[in-house]
PDB file of C-alpha atoms in Angstrom:
ATOM      1  CA  ASP Y1261      -0.088  -0.012   0.026  1.00 91.00           C
ATOM      2  CA  ILE Y1262       0.955   3.574  -0.547  1.00 95.00           C
ATOM      3  CA  GLN Y1263       2.000   5.207   2.724  1.00 97.00           C
ATOM      4  CA  MET Y1264       0.882   8.805   3.371  1.00 98.00           C
ATOM      5  CA  THR Y1265       2.762  10.813   6.034  1.00 98.00           C
ATOM      6  CA  GLN Y1266       1.559  14.139   7.362  1.00 98.00           C
ATOM      7  CA  SER Y1267       3.372  16.824   9.283  1.00 96.00           C
ATOM      8  CA  PRO Y1268       3.109  18.284  11.798  1.00 97.00           C
ATOM      9  CA  PHE Y1269       0.965  15.941  13.985  1.00 97.00           C
ATOM     10  CA  THR Y1270      -0.336  18.955  15.905  1.00 97.00           C
ATOM     11  CA  LEU Y1271      -0.222  22.682  15.124  1.00 96.00           C
ATOM     12  CA  SER Y1272      -1.007  25.435  17.388  1.00 96.00           C
ATOM     13  CA  ALA Y1273      -2.207  28.708  15.706  1.00 96.00           C
ATOM     14  CA  SER Y1274      -4.202  31.807  16.256  1.00 95.00           C
ATOM     15  CA  VAL Y1275      -7.207  33.191  14.411  1.00 95.00           C
ATOM     16  CA  GLY Y1276      -5.873  35.066  11.356  1.00 96.00           C
ATOM     17  CA  ASP Y1277      -2.676  32.960  10.987  1.00 96.00           C
ATOM     18  CA  ARG Y1278      -1.591  31.387   7.773  1.00 97.00           C
ATOM     19  CA  VAL Y1279      -1.489  27.690   8.241  1.00 97.00           C
ATOM     20  CA  THR Y1280       0.364  25.008   6.069  1.00 98.00           C
ATOM     21  CA  ILE Y1281       0.069  21.266   6.415  1.00 98.00           C
ATOM     22  CA  THR Y1282       2.275  18.832   4.491  1.00 98.00           C
ATOM     23  CA  CYS Y1283       1.571  15.399   3.146  1.00 98.00           C
ATOM     24  CA  ARG Y1284       4.040  13.097   1.514  1.00 98.00           C
ATOM     25  CA  ALA Y1285       3.417   9.904  -0.399  1.00 98.00           C
ATOM     26  CA  SER Y1286       5.771   6.870  -0.315  1.00 97.00           C
ATOM     27  CA  GLN Y1287       5.597   6.791  -4.128  1.00 97.00           C
ATOM     28  CA  SER Y1288       4.382   9.117  -6.909  1.00 97.00           C
ATOM     29  CA  ILE Y1289       0.624   9.527  -6.954  1.00 97.00           C
ATOM     30  CA  GLY Y1290       0.434  12.289  -9.634  1.00 97.00           C
ATOM     31  CA  SER Y1291      -2.277  14.684  -8.478  1.00 97.00           C
ATOM     32  CA  TRP Y1292      -4.599  11.985  -7.044  1.00 97.00           C
ATOM     33  CA  LEU Y1293      -4.841  13.457  -3.596  1.00 98.00           C
ATOM     34  CA  ALA Y1294      -7.717  14.723  -1.480  1.00 98.00           C
ATOM     35  CA  TRP Y1295      -7.905  16.689   1.724  1.00 98.00           C
ATOM     36  CA  TYR Y1296     -10.646  16.271   4.440  1.00 98.00           C
ATOM     37  CA  GLN Y1297     -11.535  18.259   7.566  1.00 98.00           C
ATOM     38  CA  GLN Y1298     -12.981  16.301  10.605  1.00 98.00           C
ATOM     39  CA  LYS Y1299     -14.384  17.664  13.723  1.00 97.00           C
ATOM     40  CA  PRO Y1300     -14.864  15.646  16.962  1.00 94.00           C
ATOM     41  CA  GLY Y1301     -17.723  13.164  16.648  1.00 94.00           C
ATOM     42  CA  LYS Y1302     -18.379  14.070  13.041  1.00 96.00           C
ATOM     43  CA  ALA Y1303     -17.691  12.457   9.714  1.00 96.00           C
ATOM     44  CA  PRO Y1304     -14.821  13.889   7.535  1.00 97.00           C
ATOM     45  CA  LYS Y1305     -15.785  16.599   5.056  1.00 98.00           C
ATOM     46  CA  LEU Y1306     -14.120  16.900   1.655  1.00 98.00           C
ATOM     47  CA  LEU Y1307     -12.173  20.166   1.143  1.00 98.00           C
ATOM     48  CA  ILE Y1308      -9.865  19.560  -1.782  1.00 98.00           C
ATOM     49  CA  TYR Y1309      -9.550  16.999  -4.600  1.00 98.00           C
ATOM     50  CA  ARG Y1310      -7.195  16.366  -7.357  1.00 97.00           C
ATOM     51  CA  ALA Y1311      -4.496  18.000  -5.216  1.00 98.00           C
ATOM     52  CA  SER Y1312      -5.782  21.622  -5.838  1.00 98.00           C
ATOM     53  CA  SER Y1313      -9.426  21.632  -6.744  1.00 98.00           C
ATOM     54  CA  LEU Y1314     -11.651  23.236  -4.203  1.00 98.00           C
ATOM     55  CA  GLU Y1315     -14.848  21.272  -3.441  1.00 97.00           C
ATOM     56  CA  SER Y1316     -18.064  23.346  -3.992  1.00 96.00           C
ATOM     57  CA  GLY Y1317     -19.075  25.249  -0.898  1.00 96.00           C
ATOM     58  CA  VAL Y1318     -15.577  25.194   0.635  1.00 98.00           C
ATOM     59  CA  PRO Y1319     -14.320  28.721   1.610  1.00 97.00           C
ATOM     60  CA  SER Y1320     -11.646  30.023  -0.693  1.00 97.00           C
ATOM     61  CA  ARG Y1321      -9.200  30.444   2.259  1.00 97.00           C
ATOM     62  CA  PHE Y1322      -8.453  26.771   1.800  1.00 98.00           C
ATOM     63  CA  SER Y1323      -6.080  25.899  -1.017  1.00 98.00           C
ATOM     64  CA  GLY Y1324      -4.050  22.857  -2.001  1.00 98.00           C
ATOM     65  CA  SER Y1325      -0.972  22.326  -4.077  1.00 98.00           C
ATOM     66  CA  GLY Y1326       1.619  19.758  -5.126  1.00 98.00           C
ATOM     67  CA  SER Y1327       2.105  16.776  -7.244  1.00 98.00           C
ATOM     68  CA  GLY Y1328       4.128  13.551  -7.280  1.00 97.00           C
ATOM     69  CA  THR Y1329       5.003  12.824  -3.733  1.00 98.00           C
ATOM     70  CA  GLU Y1330       4.645  16.147  -1.911  1.00 98.00           C
ATOM     71  CA  PHE Y1331       1.542  18.107  -1.228  1.00 98.00           C
ATOM     72  CA  THR Y1332       0.333  20.995   0.943  1.00 98.00           C
ATOM     73  CA  LEU Y1333      -2.864  22.248   2.372  1.00 98.00           C
ATOM     74  CA  THR Y1334      -2.937  25.870   3.188  1.00 98.00           C
ATOM     75  CA  ILE Y1335      -5.493  27.912   5.134  1.00 97.00           C
ATOM     76  CA  SER Y1336      -4.704  31.608   4.219  1.00 97.00           C
ATOM     77  CA  SER Y1337      -6.348  33.162   7.324  1.00 96.00           C
ATOM     78  CA  LEU Y1338      -7.399  30.672  10.137  1.00 96.00           C
ATOM     79  CA  GLN Y1339     -11.006  31.141  11.282  1.00 96.00           C
ATOM     80  CA  PRO Y1340     -12.614  29.817  14.597  1.00 94.00           C
ATOM     81  CA  ASP Y1341     -14.467  27.232  12.541  1.00 95.00           C
ATOM     82  CA  ASP Y1342     -11.221  25.766  11.158  1.00 96.00           C
ATOM     83  CA  PHE Y1343      -9.924  24.303  14.366  1.00 93.00           C
ATOM     84  CA  ALA Y1344     -10.137  20.622  13.523  1.00 97.00           C
ATOM     85  CA  THR Y1345      -8.193  17.605  12.288  1.00 97.00           C
ATOM     86  CA  TYR Y1346      -7.170  17.438   8.607  1.00 98.00           C
ATOM     87  CA  PHE Y1347      -6.398  14.306   6.673  1.00 98.00           C
ATOM     88  CA  CYS Y1348      -4.891  13.706   3.250  1.00 98.00           C
ATOM     89  CA  GLN Y1349      -5.937  10.683   1.145  1.00 98.00           C
ATOM     90  CA  GLN Y1350      -4.402   9.195  -1.974  1.00 97.00           C
ATOM     91  CA  TYR Y1351      -6.464   7.652  -4.641  1.00 96.00           C
ATOM     92  CA  ASN Y1352      -3.784   6.534  -7.067  1.00 94.00           C
ATOM     93  CA  SER Y1353      -4.505   2.867  -6.041  1.00 90.00           C
ATOM     94  CA  TYR Y1354      -7.811   1.204  -5.188  1.00 88.00           C
ATOM     95  CA  SER Y1355      -6.549   0.635  -1.658  1.00 91.00           C
ATOM     96  CA  ARG Y1356      -6.968   4.228  -0.685  1.00 94.00           C
ATOM     97  CA  THR Y1357      -4.898   5.337   2.157  1.00 97.00           C
ATOM     98  CA  PHE Y1358      -4.798   8.300   4.500  1.00 98.00           C
ATOM     99  CA  GLY Y1359      -2.303  10.327   6.393  1.00 98.00           C
ATOM    100  CA  GLN Y1360      -2.426  10.079  10.177  1.00 97.00           C
ATOM    101  CA  GLY Y1361      -3.963  13.479  10.523  1.00 97.00           C
ATOM    102  CA  THR Y1362      -2.894  16.946  11.680  1.00 98.00           C
ATOM    103  CA  LYS Y1363      -4.786  18.565  14.565  1.00 97.00           C
ATOM    104  CA  VAL Y1364      -5.006  22.299  14.388  1.00 97.00           C
ATOM    105  CA  GLU Y1365      -5.423  23.729  17.869  1.00 95.00           C
ATOM    106  CA  ILE Y1366      -6.059  27.212  19.237  1.00 87.00           C
ATOM    107  CA  LYS Y1367      -2.852  28.842  20.421  1.00 86.00           C
TER     108      LYS Y1367
ATOM    109  CA  GLU H  16     -29.606  16.363  -0.881  1.00 95.00           C
ATOM    110  CA  VAL H  17     -27.281  13.328  -0.557  1.00 97.00           C
ATOM    111  CA  GLN H  18     -27.946  11.424   2.629  1.00 98.00           C
ATOM    112  CA  LEU H  19     -26.218   8.250   3.857  1.00 98.00           C
ATOM    113  CA  LEU H  20     -27.479   6.610   6.993  1.00 98.00           C
ATOM    114  CA  GLU H  21     -25.702   3.712   8.630  1.00 97.00           C
ATOM    115  CA  SER H  22     -27.157   1.264  10.986  1.00 97.00           C
ATOM    116  CA  GLY H  23     -26.333  -2.179  12.538  1.00 97.00           C
ATOM    117  CA  GLY H  24     -23.456  -1.217  14.797  1.00 96.00           C
ATOM    118  CA  GLY H  25     -23.262  -2.459  18.373  1.00 97.00           C
ATOM    119  CA  LEU H  26     -21.383  -4.641  20.801  1.00 97.00           C
ATOM    120  CA  VAL H  27     -20.248  -8.111  19.587  1.00 97.00           C
ATOM    121  CA  GLN H  28     -18.077 -10.697  21.210  1.00 97.00           C
ATOM    122  CA  PRO H  29     -14.707 -11.576  19.634  1.00 97.00           C
ATOM    123  CA  GLY H  30     -15.303 -14.224  16.799  1.00 97.00           C
ATOM    124  CA  GLY H  31     -18.858 -12.958  16.324  1.00 98.00           C
ATOM    125  CA  SER H  32     -20.607 -11.523  13.351  1.00 98.00           C
ATOM    126  CA  LEU H  33     -22.472  -8.214  12.567  1.00 98.00           C
ATOM    127  CA  ARG H  34     -24.088  -6.757   9.446  1.00 98.00           C
ATOM    128  CA  LEU H  35     -24.013  -3.035   8.760  1.00 98.00           C
ATOM    129  CA  SER H  36     -26.326  -1.297   6.390  1.00 98.00           C
ATOM    130  CA  CYS H  37     -26.220   2.076   4.756  1.00 98.00           C
ATOM    131  CA  ALA H  38     -29.421   3.618   3.304  1.00 98.00           C
ATOM    132  CA  ALA H  39     -28.657   6.111   0.445  1.00 98.00           C
ATOM    133  CA  SER H  40     -30.755   8.866  -0.940  1.00 98.00           C
ATOM    134  CA  GLY H  41     -30.529  12.060  -2.985  1.00 97.00           C
ATOM    135  CA  PHE H  42     -28.444  10.585  -5.904  1.00 96.00           C
ATOM    136  CA  THR H  43     -28.621   7.786  -8.553  1.00 95.00           C
ATOM    137  CA  PHE H  44     -27.226   5.089  -6.321  1.00 95.00           C
ATOM    138  CA  ASN H  45     -26.374   2.501  -9.090  1.00 93.00           C
ATOM    139  CA  THR H  46     -24.123   4.919 -10.983  1.00 93.00           C
ATOM    140  CA  TYR H  47     -21.513   5.336  -8.097  1.00 95.00           C
ATOM    141  CA  ALA H  48     -19.188   3.070  -6.376  1.00 95.00           C
ATOM    142  CA  MET H  49     -19.711   2.868  -2.597  1.00 96.00           C
ATOM    143  CA  ASN H  50     -17.302   2.211   0.263  1.00 97.00           C
ATOM    144  CA  TRP H  51     -16.984   1.365   3.872  1.00 98.00           C
ATOM    145  CA  LEU H  52     -14.229   3.112   5.966  1.00 98.00           C
ATOM    146  CA  ARG H  53     -13.436   2.963   9.675  1.00 98.00           C
ATOM    147  CA  GLN H  54     -11.868   5.000  12.384  1.00 98.00           C
ATOM    148  CA  ALA H  55     -10.679   3.287  15.545  1.00 97.00           C
ATOM    149  CA  PRO H  56     -11.137   5.449  18.739  1.00 94.00           C
ATOM    150  CA  GLY H  57      -8.680   8.277  18.643  1.00 91.00           C
ATOM    151  CA  LYS H  58      -7.056   7.040  15.521  1.00 93.00           C
ATOM    152  CA  GLY H  59      -6.923   7.812  11.793  1.00 94.00           C
ATOM    153  CA  LEU H  60      -9.062   6.770   8.952  1.00 97.00           C
ATOM    154  CA  GLU H  61      -8.801   3.398   7.231  1.00 97.00           C
ATOM    155  CA  TRP H  62     -10.504   2.391   3.893  1.00 97.00           C
ATOM    156  CA  VAL H  63     -12.092  -1.061   4.461  1.00 98.00           C
ATOM    157  CA  SER H  64     -13.988  -2.096   1.336  1.00 97.00           C
ATOM    158  CA  GLY H  65     -15.432  -0.775  -1.799  1.00 95.00           C
ATOM    159  CA  ILE H  66     -17.941  -1.907  -4.499  1.00 95.00           C
ATOM    160  CA  SER H  67     -18.575  -0.611  -8.060  1.00 93.00           C
ATOM    161  CA  GLY H  68     -21.873   0.748  -9.014  1.00 88.00           C
ATOM    162  CA  SER H  69     -22.563  -1.456 -11.952  1.00 78.00           C
ATOM    163  CA  ASP H  70     -20.820  -4.830 -12.210  1.00 76.00           C
ATOM    164  CA  GLY H  71     -20.590  -5.299  -8.469  1.00 78.00           C
ATOM    165  CA  GLY H  72     -16.782  -5.660  -8.496  1.00 91.00           C
ATOM    166  CA  THR H  73     -15.528  -5.672  -4.849  1.00 94.00           C
ATOM    167  CA  TYR H  74     -12.278  -4.658  -3.222  1.00 94.00           C
ATOM    168  CA  TYR H  75     -11.078  -5.111   0.290  1.00 96.00           C
ATOM    169  CA  ALA H  76      -8.236  -3.926   2.533  1.00 96.00           C
ATOM    170  CA  ASP H  77      -5.809  -6.724   3.533  1.00 95.00           C
ATOM    171  CA  SER H  78      -6.876  -6.380   7.253  1.00 96.00           C
ATOM    172  CA  VAL H  79     -10.402  -7.547   6.443  1.00 97.00           C
ATOM    173  CA  ARG H  80     -10.198  -9.683   3.286  1.00 97.00           C
ATOM    174  CA  GLY H  81     -11.685 -13.059   3.906  1.00 97.00           C
ATOM    175  CA  ARG H  82     -13.646 -11.931   6.928  1.00 98.00           C
ATOM    176  CA  PHE H  83     -15.786  -9.006   5.569  1.00 98.00           C
ATOM    177  CA  THR H  84     -18.123  -9.039   2.586  1.00 98.00           C
ATOM    178  CA  ILE H  85     -19.409  -5.961   0.933  1.00 97.00           C
ATOM    179  CA  SER H  86     -22.633  -5.932  -1.115  1.00 96.00           C
ATOM    180  CA  ARG H  87     -25.240  -3.668  -2.364  1.00 96.00           C
ATOM    181  CA  ASP H  88     -28.945  -3.737  -3.408  1.00 95.00           C
ATOM    182  CA  ASN H  89     -29.519  -1.192  -6.058  1.00 93.00           C
ATOM    183  CA  SER H  90     -33.229  -1.753  -5.953  1.00 94.00           C
ATOM    184  CA  LYS H  91     -33.182  -0.677  -2.355  1.00 96.00           C
ATOM    185  CA  ASN H  92     -30.470   2.020  -2.515  1.00 97.00           C
ATOM    186  CA  THR H  93     -28.689   0.162   0.304  1.00 97.00           C
ATOM    187  CA  LEU H  94     -25.061  -0.743   0.874  1.00 97.00           C
ATOM    188  CA  TYR H  95     -24.122  -3.621   3.328  1.00 98.00           C
ATOM    189  CA  LEU H  96     -21.035  -4.848   5.112  1.00 98.00           C
ATOM    190  CA  GLN H  97     -21.218  -8.328   6.570  1.00 98.00           C
ATOM    191  CA  MET H  98     -18.556  -8.674   9.189  1.00 98.00           C
ATOM    192  CA  SER H  99     -17.472 -12.173  10.579  1.00 98.00           C
ATOM    193  CA  SER H 100     -14.667 -13.463  12.792  1.00 98.00           C
ATOM    194  CA  LEU H 101     -14.556 -10.088  14.421  1.00 98.00           C
ATOM    195  CA  ARG H 102     -11.504  -9.135  16.527  1.00 98.00           C
ATOM    196  CA  ALA H 103     -10.864  -6.527  19.017  1.00 97.00           C
ATOM    197  CA  ASP H 104      -8.899  -4.428  16.593  1.00 96.00           C
ATOM    198  CA  ASP H 105     -12.004  -4.211  14.366  1.00 98.00           C
ATOM    199  CA  THR H 106     -13.482  -1.830  17.060  1.00 98.00           C
ATOM    200  CA  ALA H 107     -14.188   1.404  15.255  1.00 98.00           C
ATOM    201  CA  VAL H 108     -16.809   3.840  13.939  1.00 98.00           C
ATOM    202  CA  TYR H 109     -17.650   2.551  10.500  1.00 98.00           C
ATOM    203  CA  TYR H 110     -18.544   5.085   7.835  1.00 98.00           C
ATOM    204  CA  CYS H 111     -20.325   4.563   4.625  1.00 98.00           C
ATOM    205  CA  ALA H 112     -19.004   6.927   1.856  1.00 98.00           C
ATOM    206  CA  LYS H 113     -19.987   7.593  -1.689  1.00 97.00           C
ATOM    207  CA  ASP H 114     -17.363   7.443  -4.316  1.00 95.00           C
ATOM    208  CA  THR H 115     -17.218  10.035  -7.136  1.00 93.00           C
ATOM    209  CA  SER H 116     -16.965   7.499  -9.933  1.00 86.00           C
ATOM    210  CA  LEU H 117     -18.915   4.448 -11.080  1.00 85.00           C
ATOM    211  CA  MET H 118     -15.898   2.023 -10.722  1.00 82.00           C
ATOM    212  CA  GLY H 119     -14.215   3.476  -7.692  1.00 79.00           C
ATOM    213  CA  LEU H 120     -10.571   4.520  -7.405  1.00 85.00           C
ATOM    214  CA  SER H 121     -11.497   8.024  -6.426  1.00 93.00           C
ATOM    215  CA  TYR H 122     -12.145  10.232  -3.317  1.00 96.00           C
ATOM    216  CA  PHE H 123     -15.256  10.376  -1.161  1.00 97.00           C
ATOM    217  CA  ASP H 124     -17.542  13.338  -1.520  1.00 97.00           C
ATOM    218  CA  TYR H 125     -20.195  12.283   0.936  1.00 97.00           C
ATOM    219  CA  TRP H 126     -20.026  10.365   4.269  1.00 98.00           C
ATOM    220  CA  GLY H 127     -22.596   8.971   6.570  1.00 98.00           C
ATOM    221  CA  GLN H 128     -22.585   9.884  10.226  1.00 97.00           C
ATOM    222  CA  GLY H 129     -21.047   6.550  11.235  1.00 97.00           C
ATOM    223  CA  THR H 130     -21.934   3.621  13.367  1.00 98.00           C
ATOM    224  CA  LEU H 131     -19.928   2.333  16.266  1.00 98.00           C
ATOM    225  CA  VAL H 132     -18.747  -1.346  16.271  1.00 98.00           C
ATOM    226  CA  THR H 133     -17.318  -2.519  19.542  1.00 98.00           C
ATOM    227  CA  VAL H 134     -15.729  -5.958  19.750  1.00 98.00           C
ATOM    228  CA  SER H 135     -15.369  -7.061  23.418  1.00 96.00           C
ATOM    229  CA  SER H 136     -16.154  -9.907  25.681  1.00 94.00           C
TER     230      SER H 136
END
């Protein structure tokens, strides 16, 4: 299976900060990467697909970039509603795999 | 509005069986692959199994192959996961998720609320 590694595990930030989360794949996955946001007790919510395409209804402060093995999720100006855990997911192979998650906490 | 509603979770003893269901609405069910994913308490997300929308091709994670069976009834817009030989490490919230393509191999644009499966004696 393709291994996905996110960094950092935890990120402490303040409202208004620019936040960047990194996801690395163990082999090239082209642009077949999605990002999700998950809040406690809730199902994940799709934010980004195909590495940089914004899902309908997702605020434009979220953006994604990268290709091959290295990808980033950026929140341009952190809002109170953005404190959550974020996961990347590859879909280059049928056995879809996720990163371990990055928890964005209030500083 | 797309809705996915899981049911069937609960407490089961090690070695036991359980069947999960996912009732889908708000989209043309038989034109999308469907999946089961899980999340152990305090842990990350794991894709468990998927089934294509048309020919019923099925796919499994190594961790469940031979113990779990995914199926769908397109006439009832319902997805199933038959789980047997359950182990403690199968304890998790199980999510039903819609694929964005007919055959699968894509990301998940809609998720259910999840159903908790606890394997314990």
